[in-house]
Short mmCIF file of C-alpha atoms in Angstrom, two decimals:
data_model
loop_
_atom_site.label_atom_id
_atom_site.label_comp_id
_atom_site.label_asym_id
_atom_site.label_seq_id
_atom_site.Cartn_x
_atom_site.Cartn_y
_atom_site.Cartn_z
CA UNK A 1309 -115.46 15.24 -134.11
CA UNK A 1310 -112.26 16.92 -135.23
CA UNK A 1311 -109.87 17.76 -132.39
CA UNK A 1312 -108.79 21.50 -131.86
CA UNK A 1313 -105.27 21.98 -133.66
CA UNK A 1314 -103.65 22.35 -130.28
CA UNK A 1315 -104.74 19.72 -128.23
CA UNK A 1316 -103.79 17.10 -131.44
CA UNK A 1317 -100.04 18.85 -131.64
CA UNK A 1318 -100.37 17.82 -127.69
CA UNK A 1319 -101.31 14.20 -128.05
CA UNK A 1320 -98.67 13.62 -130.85
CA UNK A 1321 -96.05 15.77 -128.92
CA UNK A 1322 -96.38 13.20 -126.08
CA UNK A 1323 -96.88 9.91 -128.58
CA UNK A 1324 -93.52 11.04 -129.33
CA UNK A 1325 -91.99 11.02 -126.45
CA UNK A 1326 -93.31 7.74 -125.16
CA UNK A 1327 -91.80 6.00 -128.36
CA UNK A 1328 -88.85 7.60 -128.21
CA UNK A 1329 -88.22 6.77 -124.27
CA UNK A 1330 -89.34 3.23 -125.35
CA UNK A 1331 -86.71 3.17 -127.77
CA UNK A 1332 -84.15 4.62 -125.59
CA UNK A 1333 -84.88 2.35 -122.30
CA UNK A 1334 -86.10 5.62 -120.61
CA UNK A 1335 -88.94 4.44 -119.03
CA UNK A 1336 -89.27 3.57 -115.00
CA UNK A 1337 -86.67 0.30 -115.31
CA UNK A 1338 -88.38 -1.03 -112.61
CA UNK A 1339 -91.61 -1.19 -114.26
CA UNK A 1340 -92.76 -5.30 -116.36
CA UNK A 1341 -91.92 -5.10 -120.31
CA UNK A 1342 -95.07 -5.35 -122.57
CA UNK A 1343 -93.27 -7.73 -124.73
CA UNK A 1344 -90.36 -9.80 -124.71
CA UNK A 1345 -89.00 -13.02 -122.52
CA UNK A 1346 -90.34 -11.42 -118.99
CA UNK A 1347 -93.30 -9.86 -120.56
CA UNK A 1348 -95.46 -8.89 -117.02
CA UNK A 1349 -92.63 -9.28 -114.78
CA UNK A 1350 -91.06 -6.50 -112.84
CA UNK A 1351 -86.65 -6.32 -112.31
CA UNK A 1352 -87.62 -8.28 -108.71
CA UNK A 1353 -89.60 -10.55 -109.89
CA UNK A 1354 -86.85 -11.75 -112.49
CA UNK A 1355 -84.43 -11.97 -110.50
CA UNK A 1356 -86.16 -14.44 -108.05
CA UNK A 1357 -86.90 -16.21 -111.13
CA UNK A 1358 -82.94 -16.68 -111.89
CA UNK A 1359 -82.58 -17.64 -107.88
CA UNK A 1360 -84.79 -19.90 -108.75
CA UNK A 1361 -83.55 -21.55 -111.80
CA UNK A 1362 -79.93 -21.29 -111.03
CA UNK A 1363 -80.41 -23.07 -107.40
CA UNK A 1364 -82.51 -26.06 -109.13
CA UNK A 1365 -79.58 -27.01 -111.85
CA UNK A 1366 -78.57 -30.12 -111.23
CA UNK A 1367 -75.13 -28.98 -111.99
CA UNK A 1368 -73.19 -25.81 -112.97
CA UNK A 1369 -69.81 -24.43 -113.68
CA UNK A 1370 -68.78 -21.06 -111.94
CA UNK A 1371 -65.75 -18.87 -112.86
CA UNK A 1372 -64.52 -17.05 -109.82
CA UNK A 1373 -62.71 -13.94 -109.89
CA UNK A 1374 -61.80 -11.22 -106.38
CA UNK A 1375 -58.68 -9.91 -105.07
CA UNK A 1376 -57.40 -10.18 -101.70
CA UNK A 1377 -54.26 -8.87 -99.60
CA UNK A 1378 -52.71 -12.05 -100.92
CA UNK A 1379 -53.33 -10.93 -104.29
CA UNK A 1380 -55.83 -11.74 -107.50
CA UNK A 1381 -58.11 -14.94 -107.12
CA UNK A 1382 -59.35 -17.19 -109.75
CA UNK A 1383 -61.15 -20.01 -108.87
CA UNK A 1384 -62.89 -22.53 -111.97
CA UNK A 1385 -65.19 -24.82 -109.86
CA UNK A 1386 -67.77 -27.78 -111.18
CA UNK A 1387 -69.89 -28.62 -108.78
CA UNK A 1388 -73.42 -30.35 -108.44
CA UNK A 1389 -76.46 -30.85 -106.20
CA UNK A 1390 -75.39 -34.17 -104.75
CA UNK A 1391 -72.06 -32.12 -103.59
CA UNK A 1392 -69.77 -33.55 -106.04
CA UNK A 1393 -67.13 -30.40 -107.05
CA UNK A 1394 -63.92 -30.39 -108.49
CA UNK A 1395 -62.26 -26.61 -107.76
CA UNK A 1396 -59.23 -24.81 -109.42
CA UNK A 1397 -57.87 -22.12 -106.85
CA UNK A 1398 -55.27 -19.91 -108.35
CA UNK A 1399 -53.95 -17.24 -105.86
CA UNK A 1400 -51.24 -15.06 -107.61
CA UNK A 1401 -48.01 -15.22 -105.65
CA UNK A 1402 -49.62 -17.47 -103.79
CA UNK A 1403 -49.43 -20.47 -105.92
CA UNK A 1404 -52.50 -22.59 -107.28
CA UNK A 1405 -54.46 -25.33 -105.40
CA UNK A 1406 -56.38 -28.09 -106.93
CA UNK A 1407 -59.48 -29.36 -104.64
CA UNK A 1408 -61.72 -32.51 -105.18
CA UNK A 1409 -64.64 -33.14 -103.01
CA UNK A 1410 -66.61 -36.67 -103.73
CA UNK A 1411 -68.44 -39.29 -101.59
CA UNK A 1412 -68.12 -36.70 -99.03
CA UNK A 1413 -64.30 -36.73 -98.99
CA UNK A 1414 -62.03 -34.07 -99.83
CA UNK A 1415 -58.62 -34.07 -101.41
CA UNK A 1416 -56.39 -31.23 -102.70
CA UNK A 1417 -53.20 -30.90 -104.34
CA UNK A 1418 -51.14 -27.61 -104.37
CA UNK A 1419 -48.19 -26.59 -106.08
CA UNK A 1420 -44.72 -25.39 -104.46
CA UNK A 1421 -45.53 -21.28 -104.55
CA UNK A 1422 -48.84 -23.13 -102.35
CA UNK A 1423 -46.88 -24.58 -100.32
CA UNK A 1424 -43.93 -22.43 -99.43
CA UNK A 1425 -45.23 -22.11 -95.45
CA UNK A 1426 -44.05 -26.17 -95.30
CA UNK A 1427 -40.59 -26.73 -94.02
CA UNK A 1428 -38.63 -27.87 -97.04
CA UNK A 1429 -38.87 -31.09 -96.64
CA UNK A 1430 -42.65 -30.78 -96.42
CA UNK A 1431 -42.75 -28.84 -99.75
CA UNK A 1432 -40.64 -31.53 -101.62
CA UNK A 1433 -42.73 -34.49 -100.06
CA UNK A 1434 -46.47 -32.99 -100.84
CA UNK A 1435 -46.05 -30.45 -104.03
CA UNK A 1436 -47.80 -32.51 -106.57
CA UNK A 1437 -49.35 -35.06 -104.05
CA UNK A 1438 -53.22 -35.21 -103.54
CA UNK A 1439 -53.48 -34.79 -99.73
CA UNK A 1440 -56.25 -34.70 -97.06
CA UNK A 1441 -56.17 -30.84 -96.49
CA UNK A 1442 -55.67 -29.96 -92.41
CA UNK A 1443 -58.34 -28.08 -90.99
CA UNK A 1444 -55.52 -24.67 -90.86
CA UNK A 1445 -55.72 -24.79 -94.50
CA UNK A 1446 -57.38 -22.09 -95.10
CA UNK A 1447 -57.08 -22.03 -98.88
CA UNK A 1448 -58.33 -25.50 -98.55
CA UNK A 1449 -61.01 -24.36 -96.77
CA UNK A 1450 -61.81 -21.22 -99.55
CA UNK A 1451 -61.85 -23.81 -102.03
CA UNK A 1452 -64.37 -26.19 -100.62
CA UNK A 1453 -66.81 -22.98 -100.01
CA UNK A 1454 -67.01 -22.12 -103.81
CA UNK A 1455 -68.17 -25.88 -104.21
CA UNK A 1456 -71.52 -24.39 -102.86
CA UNK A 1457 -72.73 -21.56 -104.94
CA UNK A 1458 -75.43 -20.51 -102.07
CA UNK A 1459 -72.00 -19.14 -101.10
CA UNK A 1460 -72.53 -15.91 -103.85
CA UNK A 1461 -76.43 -16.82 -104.46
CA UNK A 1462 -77.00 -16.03 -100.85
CA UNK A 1463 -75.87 -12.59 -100.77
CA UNK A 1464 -78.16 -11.56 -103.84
CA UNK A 1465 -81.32 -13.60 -102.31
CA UNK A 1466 -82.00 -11.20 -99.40
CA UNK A 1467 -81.78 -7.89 -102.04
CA UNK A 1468 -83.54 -8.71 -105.02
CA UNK A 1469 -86.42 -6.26 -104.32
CA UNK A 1470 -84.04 -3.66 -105.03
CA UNK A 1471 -83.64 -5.00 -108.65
CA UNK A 1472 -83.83 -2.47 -111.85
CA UNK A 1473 -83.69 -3.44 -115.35
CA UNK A 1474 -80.38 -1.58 -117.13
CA UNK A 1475 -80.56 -3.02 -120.85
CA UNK A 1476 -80.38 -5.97 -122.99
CA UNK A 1477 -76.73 -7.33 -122.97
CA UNK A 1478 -74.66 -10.18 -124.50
CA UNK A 1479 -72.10 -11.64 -122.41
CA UNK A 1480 -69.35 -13.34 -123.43
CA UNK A 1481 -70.91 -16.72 -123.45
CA UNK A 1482 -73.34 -15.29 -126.10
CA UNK A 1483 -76.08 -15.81 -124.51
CA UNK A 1484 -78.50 -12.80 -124.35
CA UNK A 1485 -79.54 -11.61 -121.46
CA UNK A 1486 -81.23 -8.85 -119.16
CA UNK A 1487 -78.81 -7.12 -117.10
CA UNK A 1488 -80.64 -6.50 -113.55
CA UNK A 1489 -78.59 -3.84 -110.85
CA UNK A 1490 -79.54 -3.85 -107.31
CA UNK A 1491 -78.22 -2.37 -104.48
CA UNK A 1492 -76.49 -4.98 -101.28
CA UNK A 1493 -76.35 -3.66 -97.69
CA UNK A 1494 -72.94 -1.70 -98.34
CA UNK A 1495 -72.77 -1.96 -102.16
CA UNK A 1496 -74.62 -2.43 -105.27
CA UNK A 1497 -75.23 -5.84 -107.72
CA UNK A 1498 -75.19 -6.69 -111.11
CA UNK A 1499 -76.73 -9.66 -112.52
CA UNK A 1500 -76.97 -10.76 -116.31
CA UNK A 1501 -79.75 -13.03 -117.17
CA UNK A 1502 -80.62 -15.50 -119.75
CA UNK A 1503 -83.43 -14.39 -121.91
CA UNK A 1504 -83.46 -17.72 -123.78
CA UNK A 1505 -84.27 -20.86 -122.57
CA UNK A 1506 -84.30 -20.98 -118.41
CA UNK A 1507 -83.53 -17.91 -116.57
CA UNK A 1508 -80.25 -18.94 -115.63
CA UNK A 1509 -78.19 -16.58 -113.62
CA UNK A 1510 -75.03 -15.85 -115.96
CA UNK A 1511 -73.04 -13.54 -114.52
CA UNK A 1512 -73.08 -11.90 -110.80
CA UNK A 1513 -71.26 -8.97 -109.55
CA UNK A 1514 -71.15 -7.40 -105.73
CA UNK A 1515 -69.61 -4.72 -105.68
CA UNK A 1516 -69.11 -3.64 -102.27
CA UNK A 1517 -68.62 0.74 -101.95
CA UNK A 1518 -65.32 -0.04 -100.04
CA UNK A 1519 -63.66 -3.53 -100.77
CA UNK A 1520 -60.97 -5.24 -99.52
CA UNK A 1521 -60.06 -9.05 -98.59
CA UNK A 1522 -58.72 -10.72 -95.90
CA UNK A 1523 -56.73 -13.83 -96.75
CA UNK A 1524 -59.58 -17.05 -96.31
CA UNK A 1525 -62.69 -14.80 -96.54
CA UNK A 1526 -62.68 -13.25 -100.47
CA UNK A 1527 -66.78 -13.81 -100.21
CA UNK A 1528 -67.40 -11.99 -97.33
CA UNK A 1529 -69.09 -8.23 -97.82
CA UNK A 1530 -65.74 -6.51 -97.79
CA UNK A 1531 -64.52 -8.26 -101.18
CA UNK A 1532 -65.65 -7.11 -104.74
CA UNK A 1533 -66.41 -10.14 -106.45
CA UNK A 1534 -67.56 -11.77 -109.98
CA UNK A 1535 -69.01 -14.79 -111.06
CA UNK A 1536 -69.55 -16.11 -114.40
CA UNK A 1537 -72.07 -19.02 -114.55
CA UNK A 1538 -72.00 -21.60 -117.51
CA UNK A 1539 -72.64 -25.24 -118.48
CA UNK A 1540 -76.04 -25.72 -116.59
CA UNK A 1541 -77.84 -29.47 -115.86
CA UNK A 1542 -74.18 -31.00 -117.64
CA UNK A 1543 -73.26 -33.92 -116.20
CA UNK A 1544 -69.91 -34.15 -115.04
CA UNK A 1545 -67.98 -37.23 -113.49
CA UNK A 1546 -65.44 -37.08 -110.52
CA UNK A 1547 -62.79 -39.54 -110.15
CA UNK A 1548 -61.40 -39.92 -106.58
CA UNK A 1549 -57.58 -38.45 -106.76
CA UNK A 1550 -55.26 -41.30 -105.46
CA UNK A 1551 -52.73 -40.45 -102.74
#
């Protein structure tokens, strides 16, 4: 039976559409993909996944980046499940701290700009020197919490049911992944993740609506920060510092 002229213009008028807001990632971007690494899944249910994944590597590398009163934070940390973590804490003006956490024991070494709240002769005596870090230290203390990466993991957890899928991305690790936005309780997320292989979290944003840091606490829900994630399940050795 032939369809009347104007109800087939109809059906191909809306064919058309549906390809065309396939094609431009128009469709509900909450809604599973037909096809494709997380065929099925909805934006929630992959970003559990990549909670999932990322908390079970044995290991993992994390790149760091926020800003505080005290000025721009890096932080390059390697860190495993058995709480082994070596951490790189650069601080602008502040001055750069290295921190080494095995068997339990931690050890850091800061530079002079670290140090400059030491008397003088404090400053000449322990820039350079691996130390046992006082429990004032807060920077010491900063460092040591970006051994755990529950400490960014943790915020995303509680909001992943507020996931959307934005597009298909590469990051600069060039891995591709799915780029998932949520919203926090005063912000919003970003998460790429890997669409080969595990679902490995690879990058992380909050993104708070008004940030700012207070010196010791650039994790807390007032700081904007970003996370890169790399080098998953490597095994990485970490030689006690001597004194």
């Amino acid at each position: 039976m032939r369809l009347p002229a104007r109800a087939s213009a109809a059906a191909l008028s809306a064919a058309t559409a549906l390809t065309l807001a396939t094609a431009c990632n128009m469709l509900p971007d909450d809604a599973p993909d037909a096809t494709g690494p997380y065929a099925g899944l909805a934006a929630p249910e992959v970003a559990n996944k990549a909670l999932a994944a990322t908390r079970a590597a044995k290991s993992v590398r994390m790149t760091v980046r926020t800003t505080t009163p005290e000025g721009p934070v890096e932080a390059y940390v390697a860190a495993d499940i058995r709480g082994e973590c070596t951490v790189t804490l650069s601080m602008g003006a502040a001055g750069t701290m290295e921190l080494v956490r095995t068997g339990g024991t931690v050890r850091t070494r800061s530079d002079a700009a670290m140090l400059r709240s030491a008397s003088a002769a404090q400053a000449r005596n322990l820039t350079g020197h691996w130390v046992r870090p006082t429990t004032a230290d807060r920077h010491a203390k900063l460092a040591e919490r970006y051994c755990d990466r529950e400490t960014f993991l943790g915020r995303l957890a509680p909001k992943t049911g507020t996931a959307r899928k934005r597009w298909t991305s590469a990051p600069g690790s060039g891995t591709p992944a799915l780029t998932v936005t949520g919203e926090t309780y005063d912000g919003k997320w970003t998460a790429d993740i890997a669409t080969e292989g595990k679902p490995f979290l690879l990058k992380l944003s909050l993104n708070p609506s008004h940030p700012h840091g207070a010196p010791g606490h650039d994790t807390d829900r007032t700081a904007r920060v970003t996370v890169e994630f790399s080098e998953f399940d490597k095994p990485f050795k970490v030689n006690k510092p001597k004194p």
